[in-house]
Each structure stands twice: as C-alpha cells, then as structure tokens.
Amino acid sequence: MVKHTATSVVTIERFIIEQERLWPEATGELSGILYDMALAGKMIANKVRSAGLADILGSTSDTNVQGEVQQKLDVIANEIVVKAFDHGGRLCAMASEEEPDIIQIPEGFRSGKYVLLFDPLDGSSNIDVNVPVGTIFSVFRKITRGTRGEMEDLLQPGRRQVAAGYILYGSSTMMVYTTGQGAHGFTLDPSIGEFLLSHPNIRIPERARYLSVNDAYEQDWPEPTRALMRRYRGMDGQKKALNVRYVGSLVADFHRNLLGGGVFCYPANEKAPRGKLRLLYEANPLAFIAEQAGGLATDGYGSILDVEPTELHQRTPLYIGSKAEVELVNEFPLPKFVAPGLPERRHAGRAATSAPAAAG
Ligand code: FDP
C-alpha cells in the first residue's frame, strides 16, 4: 500500500489509481467501477441533503402539487446507481435490493467482466426523520462464459468479492471501500465536491465499546441468543458490559462500531427465522470490510463470507464487528434458523448439517 502522511491531501481518484498501480495486470475497469460508485454516492448525497426541501418524501404513488408522481428517495437512489453503471461497459449485470430480478445491461451496450450488487438506500425507514442512511455495494468478477451476466455470476460466496464498500450519508458523507488491500475511508468535502482520504487502513478496535441490537425482538429470540445478549451486557458476570447504541440504520451502526469498536447483531428470531438483513446487498459487503479491518462477521454458523447464496434476496442473521465479540457467538450454539420448506443454508467447505443442533 502507498503510504500517505496525515498532511497529504489525497482524492479518492488518486488513491484508486495508486492502488491500481500495485497490480500490473489491472485493466482499470475495477477502478472505473469505484469512481462511478463515488460519483453515484455524491449524487445520492445531494438528494438526501435536500430531501426535506425538495418535497421528495412520501410514497411512490403520492402526487405532488405539480401533479407529478413523487418518487421515494430509495427509488431515486436506485435509479442513480443503475444509470451510473448500465452504459459504462464495465458490468455485465447488476442486482439491487430494490428490484426483484437481475438487472441486465441494455442491448447495444458493451457488457463488462464484473457484476455489481447494491442496496441503494439502506435504512430507508429513517429518511423521513433525518437519521443517517447509506448505500452499500459489492463487486464480483463474472464467472460464466456468455456475454451477458447470469444469475450464477450474482450468486457467488462473499469470499469472492473483488471490491465492496458503503457510502454513509451522515453529518458528513463518507465512502469506505476495500479491494482486499485494507479498508479505507474518504470524507466528502462539499466545498470542492471531492472525497478525500480521511481514514486510511481502518482497523476495528479490538476492545469493543458498543453493542448494537434491536432488543424489541428479545421475546422472539431463542434462549442461546438471549444468553449471548446477557453476556454482551455483562449480566452474567463474565464480561464488562458493552454500551448499547442502535440507530436502526445498518450502515450507520456498522460504521460507528468499525471506528469505535463493537458488535452489531441482527439475530434470527421466531418471526424472522432467517433474520432480516440481506446476504448479498448488506451482509457480504460489510463482512468483507470488517475482515479487512481485522474484524469478523458470522451468521451464527460460520463466516458470512463462506455462505453459498441460493437466491438474490436471501436473508441472513448477522453478527459483525470486533473479532473477539463476534467469536463469542460460537459459545452460544444457536438453533437452526432455516424455516421449514426453505433451502438449507450452505457454507463453502462445510455441510449445513454440521451446524449446531437445534437448541430452542
Ligand atoms: P430499514 O428497514 O430501515 O431499511 O435492512 C434494512 C434495515 O433498515 C437496516 O438498515 C437496519 O439495520 C435494520 O433494517 C433495522 O431493522 P429493525 O427495525 O427490525 O431493527
């Protein structure tokens, strides 16, 4: 990695170029994807900043005073990302949390060698109340032979990601990404419209400070999950209590814990037996960043990055953050979270049947 001093001003563009030079065989296409994502992030940030002013809140079916159909911000963010990528020639397909099916590159445009999976505006239930939201993305190499992207290209285990990241629209806008060479953070300087390197080589603190979990679901958690949460809260006398911080916007919760040390948990529960969060758009990219920063992510059975996806919108339980806290999950064997009739979760190199037996 190229070393930067605390005083050097490094734009995201320069940083990406410097990283690319470390790989003589690089064609620049992945770098292009990262620039395009930074650009899409700036455009979404602009919309998020003016959300309350521009009268773009509300349901997609609402009509504004001009008689135009209003669009929700997450729909707008989805369009921004799709338009930033579908004509660029770097991707052969996309998948979005907002769309049910694979997004193909329009006929007549060059098809590239990567696929992009993204959640255009995560935490969108927080938009109306001015709480931080984020965009999350994940990039894989195409593995099928044809020109167009196929489902197989999108359903790859997270371990094969070549890049992943997020853009947090908070008190400032930040982009954090990894290409497997550490996790790096850039803060948008709105006066010049550039993301500047502000957090090179992020390392998640080993000593965790925070626990992020929505314990309104406690009554629906199985006993091992409750016991794990008691451990995190220091209630079983085995450990100093963590402080609880829960925004309810995954990117914001993850980012705080990445910088301050902590664990974010969204366990499976009786009503959501496979959890709520999406493997491909949320868990995988954040797990890649967590590992690159020295942390971990598990679904309670094994690394998130080893899960072999079976469907685009697959959900997963998620425990992510500081290594020691995530490793604690192993001490509380969780019940099988696979709902009857749904395909079993498969971990690469490990049969689903090796998961701990049902315990509640
Ligand atoms: P949201 O429903 O607002 O879009 O995955 C979506 C997500 O937010 C995450 O950002 C967040 O961590 C989680 O759901 C919050 O869910 P709960 O309200 O069930 O806690």
PDB file of C-alpha atoms and ligand atoms in Angstrom, residues 122-126 214 217 246 248-251 253 264 266 276-277 282, ligand 1:
ATOM      1  CA  ASP A 122     -30.206   1.213   3.338  1.00  0.00           C
ATOM      2  CA  GLY A 123     -32.076   2.233   6.480  1.00  0.00           C
ATOM      3  CA  SER A 124     -34.689   3.964   4.372  1.00  0.00           C
ATOM      4  CA  SER A 125     -37.310   3.888   7.130  1.00  0.00           C
ATOM      5  CA  ASN A 126     -35.091   6.513   8.798  1.00  0.00           C
ATOM      6  CA  ASN A 214     -32.832  -4.245  18.457  1.00  0.00           C
ATOM      7  CA  TYR A 217     -37.269  -8.862  19.460  1.00  0.00           C
ATOM      8  CA  TYR A 246     -28.698   1.264  17.951  1.00  0.00           C
ATOM      9  CA  GLY A 248     -31.540   1.121  13.156  1.00  0.00           C
ATOM     10  CA  SER A 249     -29.646   2.072  10.009  1.00  0.00           C
ATOM     11  CA  LEU A 250     -27.188  -0.722   9.324  1.00  0.00           C
ATOM     12  CA  VAL A 251     -24.514   1.409   7.663  1.00  0.00           C
ATOM     13  CA  ASP A 253     -24.445   1.240  13.183  1.00  0.00           C
ATOM     14  CA  PHE A 264     -23.784  -5.301  15.557  1.00  0.00           C
ATOM     15  CA  TYR A 266     -29.390  -8.927  13.914  1.00  0.00           C
ATOM     16  CA  LYS A 276     -33.959  -9.736   8.262  1.00  0.00           C
ATOM     17  CA  LEU A 277     -30.839  -8.471   6.548  1.00  0.00           C
ATOM     18  CA  GLU A 282     -25.834  -5.916   3.176  1.00  0.00           C
TER      19      GLU A 282
HETATM   20  P1  FDP B   1     -34.628  -0.383   7.105  1.00  0.00           P
HETATM   21  O1  FDP B   1     -35.645  -1.432   7.400  1.00  0.00           O
HETATM   22  O2  FDP B   1     -34.939   0.955   7.690  1.00  0.00           O
HETATM   23  O3  FDP B   1     -34.264  -0.266   5.632  1.00  0.00           O
HETATM   24  O4  FDP B   1     -32.068  -3.720   6.165  1.00  0.00           O
HETATM   25  C1  FDP B   1     -32.837  -2.712   6.474  1.00  0.00           C
HETATM   26  C2  FDP B   1     -32.660  -2.070   7.845  1.00  0.00           C
HETATM   27  O5  FDP B   1     -33.248  -0.830   7.847  1.00  0.00           O
HETATM   28  C3  FDP B   1     -31.203  -1.898   8.311  1.00  0.00           C
HETATM   29  O6  FDP B   1     -30.579  -0.759   7.802  1.00  0.00           O
HETATM   30  C4  FDP B   1     -31.354  -1.841   9.804  1.00  0.00           C
HETATM   31  O7  FDP B   1     -30.179  -2.203  10.489  1.00  0.00           O
HETATM   32  C5  FDP B   1     -32.490  -2.784  10.062  1.00  0.00           C
HETATM   33  O8  FDP B   1     -33.238  -2.880   8.851  1.00  0.00           O
HETATM   34  C6  FDP B   1     -33.398  -2.312  11.168  1.00  0.00           C
HETATM   35  O9  FDP B   1     -34.389  -3.256  11.406  1.00  0.00           O
HETATM   36  P2  FDP B   1     -35.295  -3.233  12.729  1.00  0.00           P
HETATM   37  O10 FDP B   1     -36.225  -2.063  12.582  1.00  0.00           O
HETATM   38  O11 FDP B   1     -36.028  -4.534  12.701  1.00  0.00           O
HETATM   39  O12 FDP B   1     -34.388  -3.114  13.919  1.00  0.00           O
END
